[in-house]
Short mmCIF file of C-alpha atoms in Angstrom, two decimals:
data_model
loop_
_atom_site.label_atom_id
_atom_site.label_comp_id
_atom_site.label_asym_id
_atom_site.label_seq_id
_atom_site.Cartn_x
_atom_site.Cartn_y
_atom_site.Cartn_z
CA MET A 556 31.85 -20.94 21.52
CA ILE A 557 31.69 -17.83 23.70
CA THR A 558 34.59 -17.12 26.05
CA LYS A 559 35.51 -14.27 28.36
CA PRO A 560 38.19 -12.02 26.88
CA HIS A 561 41.50 -12.10 28.74
CA ILE A 562 42.67 -8.52 29.25
CA THR A 563 46.30 -8.28 30.31
CA PRO A 564 47.39 -4.95 31.80
CA SER A 565 49.95 -3.20 29.64
CA LEU A 566 53.32 -2.09 30.96
CA PHE A 567 52.98 1.00 28.81
CA SER A 568 50.15 3.51 28.49
CA SER A 569 46.73 2.07 27.65
CA LEU A 570 44.50 3.20 24.81
CA SER A 571 42.29 5.22 27.15
CA ASP A 572 45.28 7.28 28.32
CA MET A 573 46.36 8.13 24.79
CA LEU A 574 43.03 9.42 23.48
CA ASN A 575 41.17 12.68 23.96
CA GLN A 576 38.57 12.03 26.64
CA SER A 577 36.33 14.78 25.24
CA HIS A 578 35.94 13.00 21.92
CA PRO A 579 32.30 12.04 21.17
CA LEU A 580 33.08 8.35 20.64
CA TYR A 581 35.11 8.22 23.85
CA LYS A 582 32.24 9.65 25.90
CA LEU A 583 29.69 7.50 24.16
CA ALA A 584 31.65 4.31 24.85
CA ASP A 585 31.53 5.06 28.59
CA LYS A 586 27.79 5.74 28.61
CA ILE A 587 26.61 2.55 26.89
CA ASP A 588 25.80 -0.43 29.11
CA TRP A 589 27.79 -3.07 27.23
CA ALA A 590 27.11 -5.73 29.88
CA LYS A 591 23.46 -5.75 28.78
CA PHE A 592 24.50 -7.05 25.36
CA ASP A 593 26.77 -9.72 26.85
CA THR A 594 23.95 -10.99 29.05
CA ALA A 595 21.38 -11.02 26.25
CA PHE A 596 23.52 -12.55 23.48
CA ALA A 597 25.62 -15.05 25.46
CA PRO A 598 22.89 -17.80 25.30
CA LEU A 599 23.10 -17.64 21.49
CA TYR A 600 26.59 -19.18 21.60
CA CYS A 601 27.70 -22.66 22.54
CA GLN A 602 29.53 -22.67 25.87
CA ASN A 603 31.90 -25.60 25.39
CA ASN A 604 32.21 -26.38 21.70
CA GLY A 605 33.51 -24.75 18.55
CA ARG A 606 35.97 -22.01 17.79
CA PRO A 607 36.08 -19.15 20.34
CA ALA A 608 33.90 -16.31 19.10
CA LYS A 609 34.75 -12.66 18.86
CA PRO A 610 33.79 -10.55 21.91
CA ILE A 611 30.16 -9.49 21.88
CA ARG A 612 31.08 -5.87 22.64
CA LEU A 613 33.35 -5.82 19.61
CA MET A 614 30.61 -7.04 17.27
CA CYS A 615 27.93 -4.73 18.73
CA GLY A 616 30.31 -1.78 18.54
CA LEU A 617 31.06 -2.55 14.89
CA LEU A 618 27.35 -2.65 14.04
CA ILE A 619 26.82 0.76 15.67
CA LEU A 620 29.89 2.28 13.99
CA LYS A 621 28.81 0.97 10.60
CA HIS A 622 25.66 3.09 10.59
CA LEU A 623 27.17 5.86 12.70
CA ARG A 624 29.81 6.56 10.04
CA ASN A 625 27.81 5.33 7.01
CA LEU A 626 30.29 2.61 6.03
CA SER A 627 30.05 -0.76 4.36
CA ASP A 628 31.15 -3.91 6.17
CA GLU A 629 34.40 -4.03 4.21
CA SER A 630 35.24 -0.35 4.72
CA LEU A 631 34.45 -0.55 8.42
CA VAL A 632 36.80 -3.48 9.00
CA GLU A 633 39.53 -1.69 7.07
CA GLN A 634 39.14 1.62 8.90
CA TRP A 635 38.87 -0.04 12.30
CA SER A 636 42.53 -1.00 12.15
CA GLU A 637 43.47 2.65 11.46
CA ASN A 638 41.25 4.44 13.98
CA ALA A 639 42.11 4.32 17.69
CA TYR A 640 38.73 5.77 18.72
CA TYR A 641 36.93 2.97 16.89
CA GLN A 642 38.99 0.44 18.82
CA TYR A 643 38.35 2.08 22.18
CA PHE A 644 34.64 2.20 21.37
CA CYS A 645 34.71 -1.55 20.76
CA GLY A 646 36.48 -2.25 24.08
CA MET A 647 40.09 -2.73 23.01
CA PRO A 648 42.55 -1.94 25.87
CA GLU A 649 45.44 -1.38 23.44
CA PHE A 650 45.83 -0.36 19.83
CA VAL A 651 45.53 -3.33 17.46
CA PRO A 652 47.08 -2.83 14.00
CA GLY A 653 45.16 -5.74 12.43
CA ALA A 654 41.58 -6.22 11.32
CA PRO A 655 39.07 -7.10 14.08
CA CYS A 656 37.33 -9.78 12.03
CA ALA A 657 36.34 -10.73 8.52
CA SER A 658 33.62 -8.58 7.02
CA SER A 659 31.40 -11.65 6.60
CA GLU A 660 31.39 -12.16 10.38
CA LEU A 661 29.23 -9.04 10.70
CA VAL A 662 26.66 -10.75 8.48
CA HIS A 663 26.71 -13.89 10.64
CA PHE A 664 26.40 -11.84 13.82
CA ARG A 665 23.38 -9.92 12.49
CA ASN A 666 21.74 -13.22 11.57
CA ARG A 667 22.60 -14.66 14.96
CA ILE A 668 21.02 -11.95 17.12
CA GLY A 669 18.15 -11.29 14.70
CA GLU A 670 15.63 -8.47 14.79
CA LYS A 671 15.12 -8.73 18.57
CA GLY A 672 18.83 -8.30 19.21
CA ILE A 673 19.03 -5.25 16.97
CA GLU A 674 16.00 -3.82 18.77
CA LEU A 675 17.90 -4.23 22.05
CA ILE A 676 20.73 -2.08 20.65
CA PHE A 677 18.15 0.53 19.61
CA GLN A 678 16.61 0.41 23.09
CA GLU A 679 19.98 1.10 24.68
CA SER A 680 20.43 4.07 22.33
CA ILE A 681 17.12 5.51 23.52
CA ARG A 682 18.15 4.99 27.14
CA VAL A 683 21.42 6.87 26.64
CA ASN A 684 19.54 9.82 25.19
CA ASN A 685 16.82 9.75 27.85
CA GLU A 686 19.16 10.11 30.82
CA GLU A 687 18.73 13.88 31.06
CA ASP A 688 15.15 14.14 29.76
CA ASP A 689 12.09 14.56 31.93
CA ASP A 690 9.30 12.00 31.69
CA ARG A 691 6.84 14.55 30.38
CA HIS A 692 9.07 15.30 27.39
CA HIS A 693 7.63 12.15 25.79
CA ASP A 694 3.98 12.99 26.36
CA VAL A 695 3.85 14.60 22.91
CA ALA A 696 5.40 12.87 19.91
CA PHE A 697 5.26 13.11 16.14
CA ILE A 698 4.90 10.35 13.58
CA ASP A 699 5.65 10.13 9.89
CA SER A 700 6.23 7.41 7.31
CA THR A 701 8.73 7.11 4.51
CA VAL A 702 10.02 4.54 2.04
CA GLN A 703 13.16 2.52 2.66
CA GLU A 704 14.36 1.69 -0.83
CA LYS A 705 15.83 -1.72 -1.51
CA ASN A 706 19.09 -2.18 -3.36
CA ILE A 707 17.52 -3.22 -6.67
CA THR A 708 17.51 -1.75 -10.14
CA TYR A 709 14.46 0.07 -11.47
CA PRO A 710 12.27 -2.88 -12.53
CA THR A 711 10.94 -3.32 -16.05
CA ASP A 712 9.55 -6.40 -17.77
CA ALA A 713 12.45 -6.49 -20.21
CA LYS A 714 15.03 -6.42 -17.39
CA LEU A 715 13.29 -9.21 -15.48
CA HIS A 716 12.91 -11.43 -18.56
CA LYS A 717 16.55 -10.89 -19.45
CA LYS A 718 17.59 -11.96 -15.95
CA ILE A 719 15.37 -15.03 -16.16
CA VAL A 720 17.05 -16.10 -19.39
CA ARG A 721 20.50 -15.54 -17.89
CA LYS A 722 19.70 -17.49 -14.72
CA VAL A 723 18.08 -20.41 -16.59
CA LEU A 724 21.08 -20.75 -18.90
CA GLY A 725 23.37 -20.60 -15.86
CA ILE A 726 21.49 -23.45 -14.15
CA VAL A 727 21.57 -25.51 -17.33
CA HIS A 728 25.34 -25.10 -17.73
CA GLU A 729 25.96 -25.73 -14.02
CA LEU A 730 24.01 -29.00 -13.92
CA GLY A 731 24.91 -30.13 -17.44
CA LEU A 732 21.28 -30.44 -18.53
CA PRO A 733 20.26 -30.91 -22.18
CA LEU A 734 19.03 -27.84 -24.02
CA ARG A 735 17.34 -27.86 -27.41
CA GLN A 736 18.33 -24.29 -28.26
CA SER A 737 20.38 -21.71 -26.39
CA TYR A 738 19.08 -18.74 -28.45
CA THR A 739 22.54 -17.14 -28.39
CA PHE A 740 22.31 -15.34 -31.72
CA VAL A 741 18.55 -14.73 -31.46
CA LEU A 742 18.95 -13.04 -28.08
CA LYS A 743 21.75 -10.87 -29.42
CA ARG A 744 19.40 -9.53 -32.10
CA VAL A 745 16.54 -9.12 -29.59
CA TYR A 746 18.74 -7.11 -27.19
CA ARG A 747 19.83 -4.88 -30.04
CA ASP A 748 16.25 -4.21 -31.09
CA GLN A 749 15.29 -3.26 -27.52
CA ARG A 750 17.73 -0.34 -27.47
CA PHE A 751 16.70 3.26 -28.18
CA ARG A 752 13.01 2.47 -27.63
CA ASN A 753 12.19 6.11 -26.93
CA HIS A 754 12.78 7.08 -30.54
CA PRO A 755 9.45 7.07 -32.43
CA LYS A 756 10.84 4.96 -35.28
CA ASN A 757 12.15 2.28 -32.91
CA ARG A 758 9.07 1.99 -30.70
CA ASN A 759 7.31 -0.83 -32.53
CA LYS A 760 10.55 -2.72 -33.03
CA ALA A 761 11.30 -2.57 -29.29
CA LEU A 762 7.81 -3.75 -28.31
CA LYS A 763 8.11 -6.68 -30.73
CA ALA A 764 11.50 -7.55 -29.21
CA ASP A 765 9.94 -7.47 -25.71
CA ARG A 766 7.29 -9.99 -26.74
CA LYS A 767 9.91 -12.17 -28.36
CA LEU A 768 12.04 -12.11 -25.21
CA ARG A 769 9.05 -13.11 -23.06
CA THR A 770 8.36 -16.05 -25.37
CA ILE A 771 11.98 -17.23 -25.26
CA ALA A 772 12.14 -16.91 -21.47
CA GLY A 773 8.91 -18.89 -21.07
CA GLY A 774 10.17 -21.68 -23.31
CA LEU A 775 13.47 -21.94 -21.44
CA VAL A 776 11.72 -22.05 -18.06
CA ARG A 777 9.34 -24.82 -19.19
CA GLU A 778 12.18 -26.90 -20.62
CA LEU A 779 14.20 -26.48 -17.42
CA LYS A 780 11.20 -27.55 -15.35
CA ARG A 781 10.77 -30.72 -17.43
CA ASN A 782 14.44 -31.65 -17.15
CA LEU A 783 14.66 -31.07 -13.40
CA GLY A 784 11.55 -33.05 -12.48
CA GLU A 785 9.11 -32.44 -9.66
CA HIS A 786 11.50 -32.72 -6.71
CA SER A 787 14.23 -30.17 -7.17
CA LEU A 788 16.05 -27.51 -5.19
CA TYR A 789 15.07 -24.97 -7.85
CA ASN A 790 11.28 -25.43 -7.59
CA LYS A 791 10.73 -22.16 -5.69
CA LEU A 792 12.92 -20.25 -8.13
CA ILE A 793 11.05 -21.71 -11.11
CA GLU A 794 7.71 -20.77 -9.54
CA ARG A 795 9.02 -17.23 -9.18
CA PHE A 796 10.05 -17.21 -12.84
CA GLU A 797 6.57 -18.36 -13.88
CA ALA A 798 4.90 -15.69 -11.73
CA ILE A 799 7.04 -12.95 -13.32
CA LEU A 800 6.26 -14.19 -16.83
CA ALA A 801 2.51 -14.36 -16.06
CA GLN A 802 2.14 -10.87 -14.59
CA ARG A 803 0.81 -8.05 -16.74
CA ARG A 804 0.34 -4.29 -16.42
CA HIS A 805 -2.65 -4.41 -14.07
CA SER A 806 -1.74 -7.59 -12.18
CA GLY A 807 -1.78 -7.48 -8.39
CA LYS A 808 1.04 -8.48 -6.04
CA LYS A 809 3.73 -8.14 -8.67
CA ILE A 810 7.29 -9.37 -8.25
CA TYR A 811 9.75 -6.56 -8.97
CA SER A 812 13.00 -8.38 -8.24
CA ILE A 813 14.09 -12.00 -8.55
CA HIS A 814 16.38 -11.95 -5.52
CA GLU A 815 14.06 -9.69 -3.46
CA PRO A 816 10.49 -10.88 -4.16
CA ASP A 817 9.02 -9.03 -1.14
CA VAL A 818 9.80 -5.56 -2.52
CA GLN A 819 6.77 -3.28 -2.76
CA CYS A 820 6.05 -0.51 -5.26
CA ILE A 821 5.13 2.57 -3.22
CA SER A 822 4.02 5.96 -4.49
CA LYS A 823 4.32 8.86 -2.02
CA GLY A 824 3.35 11.60 -4.47
CA LYS A 825 6.87 12.96 -4.92
CA GLU A 826 7.50 15.16 -7.92
CA HIS A 827 11.04 13.91 -8.53
CA LYS A 828 10.39 10.23 -7.81
CA LYS A 829 6.98 8.89 -8.77
CA TYR A 830 7.56 5.31 -7.61
CA GLU A 831 9.88 3.88 -4.98
CA PHE A 832 10.66 0.19 -4.58
CA GLY A 833 11.24 -1.08 -1.06
CA ASN A 834 9.09 -1.06 2.06
CA LYS A 835 7.31 1.50 4.22
CA VAL A 836 8.77 2.50 7.59
CA SER A 837 7.22 4.50 10.43
CA ILE A 838 9.28 6.90 12.57
CA ILE A 839 8.14 8.35 15.92
CA ARG A 840 10.06 11.36 17.24
CA SER A 841 9.67 13.09 20.60
CA ALA A 842 9.25 16.83 21.07
CA THR A 843 12.93 17.03 22.10
CA GLY A 844 14.17 15.38 18.90
CA ILE A 845 14.75 11.81 20.11
CA ILE A 846 13.67 8.93 17.89
CA LEU A 847 11.45 6.79 20.12
CA GLY A 848 10.29 4.23 17.57
CA ALA A 849 11.22 2.84 14.17
CA GLN A 850 8.93 0.16 12.80
CA SER A 851 9.12 -1.63 9.44
CA PHE A 852 6.02 -2.47 7.39
CA ARG A 853 5.24 -3.55 3.84
CA ASN A 854 2.83 -1.09 2.18
CA GLU A 855 0.02 -0.55 4.67
CA TYR A 856 -2.13 2.54 4.93
CA ASP A 857 -0.45 5.03 7.27
CA GLY A 858 -3.30 4.97 9.79
CA HIS A 859 -2.91 1.19 10.20
CA THR A 860 0.73 1.56 11.25
CA ILE A 861 0.01 3.68 14.34
CA GLU A 862 -0.96 0.87 16.69
CA ALA A 863 2.15 -1.26 16.05
CA SER A 864 4.42 1.82 16.22
CA LEU A 865 2.98 2.94 19.57
CA ALA A 866 3.30 -0.61 20.93
CA GLN A 867 6.99 -0.61 20.01
CA VAL A 868 7.56 2.75 21.75
CA GLU A 869 5.83 1.55 24.90
CA ARG A 870 7.83 -1.68 24.83
CA LEU A 871 11.18 0.06 24.43
CA THR A 872 10.69 3.09 26.71
CA GLN A 873 8.11 1.81 29.24
CA ARG A 874 6.24 5.09 28.67
CA LYS A 875 2.96 5.89 27.00
CA ILE A 876 2.56 8.73 24.55
CA LYS A 877 -0.45 10.93 25.28
CA ILE A 878 -0.61 13.01 22.08
CA LEU A 879 0.65 11.87 18.68
CA ALA A 880 0.66 14.37 15.82
CA GLY A 881 0.83 13.28 12.20
CA ASP A 882 0.14 14.61 8.73
CA ARG A 883 -3.06 14.14 6.72
CA GLY A 884 -1.94 10.70 5.59
CA TYR A 885 -3.08 9.43 8.99
CA ARG A 886 -6.65 10.74 8.67
CA GLY A 887 -9.35 8.45 9.90
CA LYS A 888 -7.76 7.79 13.31
CA LYS A 889 -8.71 9.92 16.32
CA GLU A 890 -7.51 7.72 19.17
CA VAL A 891 -5.43 4.53 19.40
CA ASN A 892 -5.18 2.69 22.73
CA GLY A 893 -5.63 5.85 24.77
CA THR A 894 -3.29 8.00 22.64
CA GLN A 895 -4.89 11.04 21.02
CA ILE A 896 -4.11 11.38 17.29
CA LEU A 897 -3.93 14.94 15.96
CA ILE A 898 -4.25 15.62 12.22
CA PRO A 899 -3.99 19.06 10.57
CA ASP A 900 -7.51 20.25 9.80
CA ALA A 901 -9.65 23.35 9.73
CA PRO A 902 -10.13 24.76 13.26
CA LYS A 903 -13.40 24.04 14.99
CA PRO A 904 -15.84 26.97 15.50
CA SER A 905 -15.79 26.27 19.23
CA ASP A 906 -11.99 26.55 19.53
CA SER A 907 -10.68 29.62 21.26
CA ARG A 908 -7.84 31.68 19.83
CA TYR A 909 -5.44 30.09 22.29
CA GLN A 910 -6.46 26.56 21.31
CA LYS A 911 -6.04 27.36 17.62
CA ARG A 912 -2.60 28.80 18.27
CA LYS A 913 -1.59 25.78 20.35
CA LYS A 914 -2.64 23.34 17.63
CA HIS A 915 -0.78 25.42 15.08
CA LYS A 916 2.39 25.22 17.18
CA ILE A 917 2.10 21.44 17.49
CA PHE A 918 1.80 20.99 13.74
CA CYS A 919 4.68 23.38 13.14
CA LYS A 920 6.82 21.27 15.48
CA ARG A 921 5.67 18.14 13.65
CA ALA A 922 7.49 19.37 10.55
CA GLY A 923 10.74 18.81 12.45
CA ILE A 924 10.47 15.08 11.78
CA GLU A 925 11.03 15.67 8.05
CA PRO A 926 14.73 16.66 8.34
CA THR A 927 15.19 13.83 10.85
CA ILE A 928 14.09 11.34 8.19
CA GLY A 929 16.27 13.14 5.66
CA HIS A 930 19.36 12.68 7.86
CA LEU A 931 18.48 9.03 8.44
CA LYS A 932 18.48 8.49 4.69
CA SER A 933 21.53 10.52 3.74
CA ASP A 934 23.81 9.90 6.74
CA TYR A 935 22.79 6.63 8.40
CA ARG A 936 22.14 4.23 5.48
CA LEU A 937 18.34 4.35 5.49
CA GLY A 938 18.26 5.66 1.92
CA ARG A 939 19.41 2.35 0.44
CA ASN A 940 18.88 -0.99 2.17
CA PHE A 941 21.53 -3.59 1.32
CA TYR A 942 20.30 -6.25 3.79
CA LYS A 943 18.39 -9.20 2.43
CA GLY A 944 14.76 -10.10 3.00
CA VAL A 945 12.01 -8.78 5.24
CA THR A 946 14.21 -9.21 8.31
CA GLY A 947 16.89 -7.11 6.63
CA ASP A 948 14.37 -4.28 6.22
CA ALA A 949 13.76 -4.15 9.98
CA VAL A 950 17.46 -4.57 10.85
CA ASN A 951 18.60 -1.73 8.60
CA LEU A 952 15.92 0.61 9.97
CA LEU A 953 16.69 -0.11 13.63
CA LEU A 954 20.44 0.25 13.16
CA ALA A 955 19.98 3.53 11.27
CA ALA A 956 17.82 4.90 14.10
CA ALA A 957 20.30 3.66 16.73
CA GLY A 958 23.25 5.19 14.88
CA SER A 959 21.56 8.56 14.56
CA LEU A 960 20.74 8.61 18.28
CA GLN A 961 24.30 7.73 19.24
CA LEU A 962 25.79 10.52 17.14
CA GLN A 963 23.23 13.03 18.40
CA LYS A 964 24.06 12.19 22.00
CA SER A 965 27.82 12.28 21.47
CA HIS A 966 27.76 15.69 19.80
CA GLU A 967 25.43 17.18 22.39
CA SER A 968 27.56 15.95 25.26
CA SER A 969 30.71 17.31 23.63
CA PHE A 970 29.75 20.71 22.34
CA ILE A 971 26.54 21.83 24.10
CA PRO A 972 26.38 22.61 27.83
CA VAL A 973 24.07 20.11 29.48
CA GLN A 974 22.17 22.63 31.60
CA ASN A 975 21.44 24.98 28.71
CA ASN A 976 20.43 22.13 26.44
CA LYS A 977 18.01 20.80 29.06
CA ARG A 978 16.54 24.22 29.64
CA ASN A 979 15.99 24.78 25.93
CA ALA A 980 14.38 21.37 25.60
CA LYS A 981 11.94 22.22 28.38
CA ARG A 982 10.85 25.33 26.49
CA GLU A 983 9.88 23.20 23.49
CA VAL A 984 7.66 20.82 25.45
CA ILE A 985 3.93 21.48 25.07
CA ASP A 986 2.03 21.97 28.29
CA GLU A 987 -0.25 18.94 28.79
CA SER A 988 -2.44 20.61 31.37
CA ILE A 989 -4.12 22.70 28.66
CA PRO A 990 -6.81 20.87 26.63
CA VAL A 991 -6.27 20.60 22.90
#
């Protein structure tokens, strides 16, 4: 049940009077339109039934702070009770020494508002940053893709088969089902033989143990399937077990995690990390450094992600990008829905010296999106996604982009003069009147 918070004026000084009004979080709290979230999320609550819910501003503020400060749900709830600026950001009139909510309530709130609600928070972040930008600053933008890694271990067949055995035995003990053989002592010997497989003398022994483990896992899954019958709550899980046991080296659409079956194996050609397991994300950044779009995909070709990414930018900003510059991974696309796609290539013989220099400047500016992605991964929780499922991939990406925009705006408004910053941004914008 959603209710209006009752704010009683304090006889003593309020929280806003105690804090430094030049602090980035203090300024940021006054710039965000919190009423937009109340209007959008209020229909998701029952109006006259159930326990009164936490204020919507409190929950939205906690989601932003989580990615803004790179904290877990548990750490955020703990630090909220110690930080007065966190409390002012979330709309508290006075300092509250207790926890704002249970950490699990953040999970329920994310599930309640869904991907569309998180996108609304990201849209408000873009609006806060666009207040002092000219419209033509978004005529030129840059796009790049990266991998958002899921919180799973590096997958191997032996690891997956070992987990299948452990989960099947757990289901058997939980339901009290009959079991012909538990393989307790056999598995102990198999696990011992699988160790130190990189040593030349242990290679054949480890491969034989892998085959033995696959056989044991398959037998346990078949016996569990017989004992449970056709109509069972575990049918989907058993089908996943059978798919993992049936896949081989060159099989397509592999399952790399039991609890995250939608994880993709993506190779970006990195020297230090040959394969990454997660999903592909597309980032669009303006010439002034503002993230205009953040779209989640599975493992599509980069050129096929442009249309959906541009549609998201147009939906969130109500503006259309005229020129979009990307790297050579986007080759094959020259124009998408009226937006010109620029790819680094050898200059045309008909290009003048000025046109060559202008293209060179655009592609040099495009490299600025690389450190932006690096900060998203290292500082705003894009490097490791702890949210579950395909929806969790999109939620983590949007919150990371929203958190980075909020911090960028708060620091600029606190430490950089507005007029000088705007003038410098205008110098970086490429003149659209000159043909490319």
